Tab-separated table of C-alpha atoms and ligand atoms in Angstrom:
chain	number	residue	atom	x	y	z
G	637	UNK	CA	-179.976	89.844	-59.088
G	638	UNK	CA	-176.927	88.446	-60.325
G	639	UNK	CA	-173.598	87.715	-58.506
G	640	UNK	CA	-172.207	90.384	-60.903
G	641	UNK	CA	-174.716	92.837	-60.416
G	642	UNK	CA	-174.468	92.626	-56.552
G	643	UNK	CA	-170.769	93.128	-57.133
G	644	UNK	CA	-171.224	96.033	-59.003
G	645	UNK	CA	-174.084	97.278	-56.751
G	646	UNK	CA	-171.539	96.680	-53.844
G	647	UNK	CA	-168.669	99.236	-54.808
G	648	UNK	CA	-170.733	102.363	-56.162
G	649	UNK	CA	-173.858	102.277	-53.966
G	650	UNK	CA	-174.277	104.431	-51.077
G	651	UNK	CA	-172.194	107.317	-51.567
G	652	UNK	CA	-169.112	104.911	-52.196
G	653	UNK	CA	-166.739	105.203	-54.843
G	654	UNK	CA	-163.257	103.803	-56.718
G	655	UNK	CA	-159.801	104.973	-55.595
G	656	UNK	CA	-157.496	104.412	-58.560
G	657	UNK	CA	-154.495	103.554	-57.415
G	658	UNK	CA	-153.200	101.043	-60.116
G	659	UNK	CA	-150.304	103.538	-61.703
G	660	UNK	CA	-147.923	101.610	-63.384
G	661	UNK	CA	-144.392	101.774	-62.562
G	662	UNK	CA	-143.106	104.076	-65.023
G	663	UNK	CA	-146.637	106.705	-63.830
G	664	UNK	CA	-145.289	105.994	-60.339
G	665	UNK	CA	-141.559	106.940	-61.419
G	666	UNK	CA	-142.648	110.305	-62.250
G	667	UNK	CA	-144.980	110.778	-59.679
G	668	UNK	CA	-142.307	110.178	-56.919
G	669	UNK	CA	-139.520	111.757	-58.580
G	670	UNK	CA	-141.880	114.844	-59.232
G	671	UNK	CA	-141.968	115.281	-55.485
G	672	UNK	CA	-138.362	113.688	-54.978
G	673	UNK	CA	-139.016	110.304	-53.390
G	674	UNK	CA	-136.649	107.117	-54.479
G	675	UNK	CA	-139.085	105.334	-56.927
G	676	UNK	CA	-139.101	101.882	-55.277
G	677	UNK	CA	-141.494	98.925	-54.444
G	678	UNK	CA	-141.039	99.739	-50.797
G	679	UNK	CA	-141.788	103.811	-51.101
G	680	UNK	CA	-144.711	102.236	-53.374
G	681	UNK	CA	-146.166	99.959	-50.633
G	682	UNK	CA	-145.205	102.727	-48.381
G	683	UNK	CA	-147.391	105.311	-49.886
G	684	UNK	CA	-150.319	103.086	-50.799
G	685	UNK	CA	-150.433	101.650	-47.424
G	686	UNK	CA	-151.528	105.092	-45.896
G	687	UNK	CA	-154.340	105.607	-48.152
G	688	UNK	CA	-155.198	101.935	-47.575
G	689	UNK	CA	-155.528	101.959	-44.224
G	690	UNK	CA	-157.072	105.608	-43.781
G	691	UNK	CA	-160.555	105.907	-42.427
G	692	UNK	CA	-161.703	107.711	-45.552
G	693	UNK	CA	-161.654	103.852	-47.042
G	694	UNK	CA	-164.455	102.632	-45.135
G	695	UNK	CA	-166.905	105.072	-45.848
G	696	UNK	CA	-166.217	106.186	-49.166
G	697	UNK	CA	-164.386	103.441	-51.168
G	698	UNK	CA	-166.296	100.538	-52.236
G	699	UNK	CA	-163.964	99.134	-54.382
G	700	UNK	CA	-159.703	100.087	-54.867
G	701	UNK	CA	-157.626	99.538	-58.368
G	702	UNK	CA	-154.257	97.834	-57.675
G	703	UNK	CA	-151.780	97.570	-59.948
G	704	UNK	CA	-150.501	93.697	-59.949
G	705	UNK	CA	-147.374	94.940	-57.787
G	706	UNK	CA	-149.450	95.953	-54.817
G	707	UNK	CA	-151.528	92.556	-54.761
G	708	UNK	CA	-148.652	90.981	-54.433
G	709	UNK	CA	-146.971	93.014	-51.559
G	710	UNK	CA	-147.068	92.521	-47.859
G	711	UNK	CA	-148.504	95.817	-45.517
G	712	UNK	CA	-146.014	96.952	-42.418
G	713	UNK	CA	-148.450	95.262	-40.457
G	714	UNK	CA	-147.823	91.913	-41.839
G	715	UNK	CA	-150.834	91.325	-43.240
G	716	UNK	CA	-151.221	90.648	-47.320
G	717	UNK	CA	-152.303	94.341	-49.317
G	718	UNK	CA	-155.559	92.316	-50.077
G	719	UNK	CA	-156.212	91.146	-46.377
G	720	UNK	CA	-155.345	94.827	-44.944
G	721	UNK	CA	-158.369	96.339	-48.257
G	722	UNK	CA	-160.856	93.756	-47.070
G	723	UNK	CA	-160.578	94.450	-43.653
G	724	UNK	CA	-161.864	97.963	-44.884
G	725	UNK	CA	-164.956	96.730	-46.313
G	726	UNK	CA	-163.501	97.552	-49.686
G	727	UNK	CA	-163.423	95.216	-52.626
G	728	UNK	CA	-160.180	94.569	-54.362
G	729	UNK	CA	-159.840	95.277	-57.998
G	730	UNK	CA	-157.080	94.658	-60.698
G	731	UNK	CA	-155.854	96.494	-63.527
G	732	UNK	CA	-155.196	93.748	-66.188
G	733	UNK	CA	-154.294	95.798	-69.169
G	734	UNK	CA	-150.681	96.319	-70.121
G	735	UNK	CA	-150.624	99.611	-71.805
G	736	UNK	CA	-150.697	101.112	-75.365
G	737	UNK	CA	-149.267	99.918	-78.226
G	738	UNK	CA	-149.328	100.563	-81.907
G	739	UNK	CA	-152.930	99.674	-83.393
G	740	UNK	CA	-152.244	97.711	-86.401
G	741	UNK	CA	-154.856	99.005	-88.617
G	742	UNK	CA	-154.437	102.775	-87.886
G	743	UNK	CA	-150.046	103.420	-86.951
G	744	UNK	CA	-150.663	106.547	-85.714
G	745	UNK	CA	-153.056	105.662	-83.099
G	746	UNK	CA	-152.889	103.514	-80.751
G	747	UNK	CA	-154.483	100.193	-79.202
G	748	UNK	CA	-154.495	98.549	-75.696
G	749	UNK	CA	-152.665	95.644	-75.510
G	750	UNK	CA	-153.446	92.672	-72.343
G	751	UNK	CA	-154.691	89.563	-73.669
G	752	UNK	CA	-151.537	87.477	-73.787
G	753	UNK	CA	-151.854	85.411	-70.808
G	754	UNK	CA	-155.087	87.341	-69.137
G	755	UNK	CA	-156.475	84.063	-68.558
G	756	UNK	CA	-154.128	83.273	-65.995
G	757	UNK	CA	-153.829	86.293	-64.155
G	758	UNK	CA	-157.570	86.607	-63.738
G	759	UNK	CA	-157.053	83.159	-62.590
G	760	UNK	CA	-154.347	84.115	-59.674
G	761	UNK	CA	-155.759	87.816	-59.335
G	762	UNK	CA	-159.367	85.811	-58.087
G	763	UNK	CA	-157.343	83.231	-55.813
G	764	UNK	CA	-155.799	86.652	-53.614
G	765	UNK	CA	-159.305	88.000	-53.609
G	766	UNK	CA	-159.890	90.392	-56.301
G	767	UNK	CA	-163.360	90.415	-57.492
G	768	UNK	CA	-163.649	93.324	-60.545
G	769	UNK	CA	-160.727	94.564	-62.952
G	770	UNK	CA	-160.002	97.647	-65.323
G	771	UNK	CA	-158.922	97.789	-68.806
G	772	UNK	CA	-158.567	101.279	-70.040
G	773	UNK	CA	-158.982	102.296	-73.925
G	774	UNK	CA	-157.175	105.990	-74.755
G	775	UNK	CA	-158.849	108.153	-77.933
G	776	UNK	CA	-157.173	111.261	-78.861
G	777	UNK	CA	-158.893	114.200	-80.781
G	778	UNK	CA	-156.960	116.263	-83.204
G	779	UNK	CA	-157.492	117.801	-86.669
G	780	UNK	CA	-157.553	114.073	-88.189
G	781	UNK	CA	-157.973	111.620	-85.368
G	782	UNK	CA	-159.698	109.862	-83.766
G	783	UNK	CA	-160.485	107.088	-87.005
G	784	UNK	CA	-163.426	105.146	-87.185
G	785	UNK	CA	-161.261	102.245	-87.194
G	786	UNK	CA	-159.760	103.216	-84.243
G	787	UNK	CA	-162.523	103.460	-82.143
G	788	UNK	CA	-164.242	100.334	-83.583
G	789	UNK	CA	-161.050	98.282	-82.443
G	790	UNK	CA	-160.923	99.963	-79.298
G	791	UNK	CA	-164.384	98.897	-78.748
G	792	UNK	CA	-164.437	96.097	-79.820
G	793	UNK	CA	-161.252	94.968	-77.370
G	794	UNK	CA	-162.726	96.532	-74.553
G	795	UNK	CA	-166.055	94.048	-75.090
G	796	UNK	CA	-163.688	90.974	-75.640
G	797	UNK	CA	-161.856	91.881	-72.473
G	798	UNK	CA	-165.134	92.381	-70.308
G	799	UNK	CA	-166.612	88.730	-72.068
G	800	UNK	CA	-163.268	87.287	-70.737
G	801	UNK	CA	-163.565	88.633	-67.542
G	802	UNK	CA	-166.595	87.611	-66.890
G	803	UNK	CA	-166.210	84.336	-67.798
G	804	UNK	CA	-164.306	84.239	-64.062
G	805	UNK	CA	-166.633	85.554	-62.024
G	806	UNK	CA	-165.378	89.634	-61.668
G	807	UNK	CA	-166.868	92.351	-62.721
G	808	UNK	CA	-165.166	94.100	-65.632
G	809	UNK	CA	-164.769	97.858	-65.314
G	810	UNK	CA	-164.557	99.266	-69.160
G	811	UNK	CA	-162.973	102.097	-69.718
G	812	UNK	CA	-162.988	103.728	-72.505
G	813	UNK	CA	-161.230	107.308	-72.538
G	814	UNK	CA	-161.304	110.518	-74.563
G	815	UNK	CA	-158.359	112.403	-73.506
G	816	UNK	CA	-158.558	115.900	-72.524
G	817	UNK	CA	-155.152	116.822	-74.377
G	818	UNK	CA	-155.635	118.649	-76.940
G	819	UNK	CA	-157.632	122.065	-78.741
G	820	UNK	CA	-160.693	120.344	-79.074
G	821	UNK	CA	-164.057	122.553	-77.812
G	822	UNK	CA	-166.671	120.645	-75.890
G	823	UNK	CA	-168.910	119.455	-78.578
G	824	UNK	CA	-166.216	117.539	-80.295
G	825	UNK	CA	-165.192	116.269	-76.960
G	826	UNK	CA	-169.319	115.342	-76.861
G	827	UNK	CA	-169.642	114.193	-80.570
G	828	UNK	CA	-166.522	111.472	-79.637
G	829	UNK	CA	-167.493	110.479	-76.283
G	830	UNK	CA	-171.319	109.839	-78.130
G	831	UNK	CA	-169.397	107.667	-80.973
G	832	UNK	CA	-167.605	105.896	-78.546
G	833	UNK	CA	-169.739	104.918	-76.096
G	834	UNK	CA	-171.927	103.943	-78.585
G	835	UNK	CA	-169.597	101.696	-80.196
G	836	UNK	CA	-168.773	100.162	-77.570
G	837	UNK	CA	-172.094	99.264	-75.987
G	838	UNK	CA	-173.177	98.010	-79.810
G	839	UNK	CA	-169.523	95.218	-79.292
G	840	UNK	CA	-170.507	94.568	-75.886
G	841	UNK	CA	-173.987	93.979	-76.472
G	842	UNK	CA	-172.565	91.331	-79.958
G	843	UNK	CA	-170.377	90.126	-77.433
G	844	UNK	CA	-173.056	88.893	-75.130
G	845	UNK	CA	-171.678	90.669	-72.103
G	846	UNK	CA	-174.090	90.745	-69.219
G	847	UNK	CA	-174.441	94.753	-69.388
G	848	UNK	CA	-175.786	94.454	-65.562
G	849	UNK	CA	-172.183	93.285	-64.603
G	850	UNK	CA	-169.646	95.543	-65.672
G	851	UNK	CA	-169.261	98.914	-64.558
G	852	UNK	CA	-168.410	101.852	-66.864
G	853	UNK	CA	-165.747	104.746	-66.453
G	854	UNK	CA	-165.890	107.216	-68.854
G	855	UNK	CA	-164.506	110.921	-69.295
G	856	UNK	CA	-166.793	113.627	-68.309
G	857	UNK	CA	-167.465	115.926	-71.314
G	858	UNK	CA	-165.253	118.766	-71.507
G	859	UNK	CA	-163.295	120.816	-73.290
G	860	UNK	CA	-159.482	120.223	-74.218
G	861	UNK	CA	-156.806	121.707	-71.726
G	862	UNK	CA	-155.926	124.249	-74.618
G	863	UNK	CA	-159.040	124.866	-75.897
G	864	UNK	CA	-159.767	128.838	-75.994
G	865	UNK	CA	-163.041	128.502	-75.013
G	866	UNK	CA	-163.308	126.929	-71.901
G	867	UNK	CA	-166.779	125.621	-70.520
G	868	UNK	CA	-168.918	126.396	-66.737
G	869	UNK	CA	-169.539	123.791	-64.888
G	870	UNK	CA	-172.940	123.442	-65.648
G	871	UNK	CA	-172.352	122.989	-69.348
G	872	UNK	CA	-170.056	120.187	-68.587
G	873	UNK	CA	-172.718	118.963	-66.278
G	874	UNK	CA	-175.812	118.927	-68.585
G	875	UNK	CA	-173.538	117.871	-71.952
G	876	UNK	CA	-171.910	114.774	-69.881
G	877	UNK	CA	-175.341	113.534	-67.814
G	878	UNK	CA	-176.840	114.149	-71.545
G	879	UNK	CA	-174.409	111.725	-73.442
G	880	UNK	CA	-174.162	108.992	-70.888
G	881	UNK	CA	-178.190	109.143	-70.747
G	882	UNK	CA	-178.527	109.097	-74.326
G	883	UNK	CA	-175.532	106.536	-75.148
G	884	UNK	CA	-175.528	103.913	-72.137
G	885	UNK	CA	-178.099	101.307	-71.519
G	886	UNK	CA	-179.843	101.456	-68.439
G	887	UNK	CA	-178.677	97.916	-67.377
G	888	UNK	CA	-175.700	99.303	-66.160
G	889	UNK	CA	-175.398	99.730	-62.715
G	890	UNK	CA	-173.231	101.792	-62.322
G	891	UNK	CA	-171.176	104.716	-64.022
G	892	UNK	CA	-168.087	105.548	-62.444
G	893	UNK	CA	-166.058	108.782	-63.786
G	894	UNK	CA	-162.180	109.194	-64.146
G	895	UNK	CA	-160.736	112.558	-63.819
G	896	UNK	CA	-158.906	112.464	-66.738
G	897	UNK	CA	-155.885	115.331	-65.577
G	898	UNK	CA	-159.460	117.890	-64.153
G	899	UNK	CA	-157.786	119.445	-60.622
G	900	UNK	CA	-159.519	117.645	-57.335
G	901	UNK	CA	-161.776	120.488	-56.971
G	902	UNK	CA	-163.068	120.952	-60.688
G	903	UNK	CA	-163.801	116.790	-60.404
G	904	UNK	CA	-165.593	117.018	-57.545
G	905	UNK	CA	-167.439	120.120	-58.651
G	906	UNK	CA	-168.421	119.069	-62.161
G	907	UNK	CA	-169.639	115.513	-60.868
G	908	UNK	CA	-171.846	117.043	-57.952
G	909	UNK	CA	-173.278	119.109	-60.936
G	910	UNK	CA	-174.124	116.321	-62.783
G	911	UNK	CA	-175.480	114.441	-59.741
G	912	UNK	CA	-177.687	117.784	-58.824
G	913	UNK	CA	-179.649	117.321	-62.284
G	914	UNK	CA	-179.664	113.450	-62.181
G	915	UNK	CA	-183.578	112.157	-62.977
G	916	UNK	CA	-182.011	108.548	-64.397
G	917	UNK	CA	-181.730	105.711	-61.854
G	918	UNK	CA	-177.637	105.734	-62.931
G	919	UNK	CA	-175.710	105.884	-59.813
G	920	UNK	CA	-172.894	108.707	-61.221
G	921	UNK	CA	-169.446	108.262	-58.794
G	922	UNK	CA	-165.652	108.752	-59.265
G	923	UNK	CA	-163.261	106.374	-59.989
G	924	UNK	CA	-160.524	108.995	-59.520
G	925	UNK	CA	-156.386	108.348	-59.510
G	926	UNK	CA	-154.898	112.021	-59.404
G	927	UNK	CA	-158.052	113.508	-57.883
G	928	UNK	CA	-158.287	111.539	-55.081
G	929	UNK	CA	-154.795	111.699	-54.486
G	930	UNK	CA	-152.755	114.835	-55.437
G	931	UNK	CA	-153.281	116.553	-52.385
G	932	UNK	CA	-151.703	113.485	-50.188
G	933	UNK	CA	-149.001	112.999	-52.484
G	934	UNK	CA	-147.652	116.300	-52.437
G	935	UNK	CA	-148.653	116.259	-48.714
G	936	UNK	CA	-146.304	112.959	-48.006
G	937	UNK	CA	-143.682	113.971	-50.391
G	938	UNK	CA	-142.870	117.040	-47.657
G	939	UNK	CA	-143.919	115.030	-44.480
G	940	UNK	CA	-143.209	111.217	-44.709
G	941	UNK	CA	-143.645	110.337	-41.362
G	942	UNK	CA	-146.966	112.688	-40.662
G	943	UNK	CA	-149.084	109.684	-41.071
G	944	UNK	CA	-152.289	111.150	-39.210
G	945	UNK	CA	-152.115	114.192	-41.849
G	946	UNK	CA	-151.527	112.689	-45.239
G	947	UNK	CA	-154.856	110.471	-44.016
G	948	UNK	CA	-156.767	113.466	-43.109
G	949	UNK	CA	-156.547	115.227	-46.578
G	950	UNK	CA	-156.960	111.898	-48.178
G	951	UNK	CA	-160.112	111.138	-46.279
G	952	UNK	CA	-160.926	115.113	-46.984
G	953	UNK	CA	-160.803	114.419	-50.273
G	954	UNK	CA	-162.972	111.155	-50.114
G	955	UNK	CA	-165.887	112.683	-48.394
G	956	UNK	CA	-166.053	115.644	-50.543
G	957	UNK	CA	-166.075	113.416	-53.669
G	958	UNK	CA	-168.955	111.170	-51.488
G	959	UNK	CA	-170.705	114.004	-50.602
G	960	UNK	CA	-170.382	115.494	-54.726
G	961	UNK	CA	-172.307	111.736	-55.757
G	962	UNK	CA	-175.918	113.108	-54.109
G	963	UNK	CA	-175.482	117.137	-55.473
G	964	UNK	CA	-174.289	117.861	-51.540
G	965	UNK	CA	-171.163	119.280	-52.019
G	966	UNK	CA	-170.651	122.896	-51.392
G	967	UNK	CA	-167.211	125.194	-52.427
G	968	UNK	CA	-167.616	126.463	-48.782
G	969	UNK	CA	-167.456	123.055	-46.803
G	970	UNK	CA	-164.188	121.868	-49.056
G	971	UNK	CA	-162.003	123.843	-46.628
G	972	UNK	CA	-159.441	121.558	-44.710
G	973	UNK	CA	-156.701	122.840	-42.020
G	974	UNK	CA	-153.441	121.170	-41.856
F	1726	5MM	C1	-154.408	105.837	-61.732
F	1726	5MM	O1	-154.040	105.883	-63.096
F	1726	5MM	C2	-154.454	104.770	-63.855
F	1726	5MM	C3	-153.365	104.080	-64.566
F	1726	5MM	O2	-152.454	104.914	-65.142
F	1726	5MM	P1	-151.193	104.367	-66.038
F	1726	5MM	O3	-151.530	103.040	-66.610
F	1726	5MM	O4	-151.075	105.452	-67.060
F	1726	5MM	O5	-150.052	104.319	-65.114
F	1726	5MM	C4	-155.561	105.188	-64.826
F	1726	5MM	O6	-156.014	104.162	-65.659
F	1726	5MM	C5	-156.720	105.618	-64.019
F	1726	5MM	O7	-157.372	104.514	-63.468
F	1726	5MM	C6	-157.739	106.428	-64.774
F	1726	5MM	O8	-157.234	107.161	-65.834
F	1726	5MM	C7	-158.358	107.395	-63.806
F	1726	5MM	O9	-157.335	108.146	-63.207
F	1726	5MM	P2	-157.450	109.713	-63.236
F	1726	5MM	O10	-156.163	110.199	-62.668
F	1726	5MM	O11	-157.659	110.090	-64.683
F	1726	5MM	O12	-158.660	110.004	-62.373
């Protein structure tokens, strides 16, 4: 097994998942003025420090996103963010893309940009500890999009980014993500996903990446938000477990989901689903931002100094999600008393 693959192993096994928590600035700006906090580095640290020293961590977080602001910062306690994650038994990830731009070769759609200088912040990001990274690609459906070309160069950056990445010793998460905005039904959501995911697995493959280090998050199959014809959960279940079986080679160890703007109950309720008719050896987690964290937002928004009660719903939240990766979540048991 290699270094990678233990890596990998290491943050999804065992009921563990990903906590996103690698907003930008500007995603953080709106997040805080949404619930009418001062959108600082200090109410930043502040915030992140509670889920980063809850309980929830240690049992249900094998590996946390940062966004290079938090590696940097220094926890209440004194010790560095990284130091305070470790101490959790959590590995330390970093997101190293730096947003969307213009893709040259279709104007209307866009590209991820990230490589200028990558080499040296992988360099610094493995010195403070981290040992995996993100890099997230964005496809829109509409009437005309996405383009062929779009999701070839989407692809194909995604499998020079995880080449790169592994060239120093971290495991590369690849993202690659149909949004849910949109009118799109569920089988164009499925016929893009399929097209994507393929792509991309053909570049990383011509890339040489070692498919049994890197760990993929992908959408879950579903509908648009404005779609008409909105799908059960069991649809999503069976068309999502059906396109990641059919599209992703079963080197990879490990297929973490995003939540992609899905409420914290839908996420956890379509990925139990998929985990109930699992017969692959794919581990299927979450790798959730706003679903693992609306709930305590809001929450510490209100009641900034309640410390032991933003934790509890954030650990609530955790174990649900845990408990959704072996089909043993229940509606009923997802009750939680503040
Ligand atoms: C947590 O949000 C991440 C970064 O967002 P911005 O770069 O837009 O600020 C995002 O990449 C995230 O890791 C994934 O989309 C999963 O988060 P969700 O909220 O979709 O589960």
């Amino acid at each position: 097994m290699s270094e990678l693959n233990q890596i990998a192993l290491k943050i999804v096994s065992n009921g563990k998942g990903i906590l996103a928590a690698d907003e930008s600035t500007p995603s953080m700006d709106k997040k805080f003025n949404a619930i009418g906090v001062e959108p600082n580095p200090e109410n930043r640290l502040k915030y992140r420090e509670i889920l980063f020293t809850s309980n929830g961590m240690k049992d249900y977080i094998g590996g946390v996103i940062l966004f290079e602001e938090t590696l940097n910062q220094i926890s209440k306690s004194g010790l560095p963010i990284p130091q305070l994650i470790e101490n959790q038994g959590t590995i330390i990830g970093i997101k190293v893309d730096t947003g969307l731009k213009k893709n040259p070769e279709s104007p209307d759609e866009n590209i991820t940009s990230g490589f200028d200088g990558l080499e040296d912040r992988l360099k610094k990001s493995y010195e403070i500890g981290a040992r995996f990274t993100k890099w997230r690609a964005l496809i829109k459906i509409s009437d005309k999009f996405p383009t062929e070309v779009a999701i070839k160069s989407n692809a194909i950056d995604l499998a020079k980014y995880a080449s790169i990445v592994q060239n120093f010793n971290m495991v590369p998460i690849v993202e690659p993500e149909v949004l849910m905005e949109g009118d799109h039904d569920i089988n164009q959501c499925y016929e893009i996903t399929a097209r994507l995911l393929s792509e991309c697995f053909n570049q990383l493959k011509l890339q040489s990446v070692d498919l049994s280090g890197i760990l993929l998050k992908p959408n879950m199959v579903v509908p648009g938000i404005d779609c008409q014809n909105q799908s059960s959960t069991n649809e999503i279940a069976k068309m999502t477990f059906n396109c990641l079986k059919d599209n992703v080679p079963s080197e990879v160890p490990g297929i973490a989901f995003l939540s992609g703007g899905q409420s914290e109950i839908e996420s956890t309720r379509n990925l139990n689903e998929i985990n109930k008719i699992n017969d692959t050896n794919f581990i299927f987690t979450y790798s959730y931002g706003r679903a693992l964290q609306q709930s305590a937002l809001n929450y510490w928004g209100k009641n900034p100094d309640d410390i032991n009660n933003i934790q509890k719903i954030f650990n609530h939240r955790a174990k649900m999600n845990s408990l959704s990766t072996s089909g043993k979540w229940a509606e009923d048991i997802d009750k939680i008393n503040i």
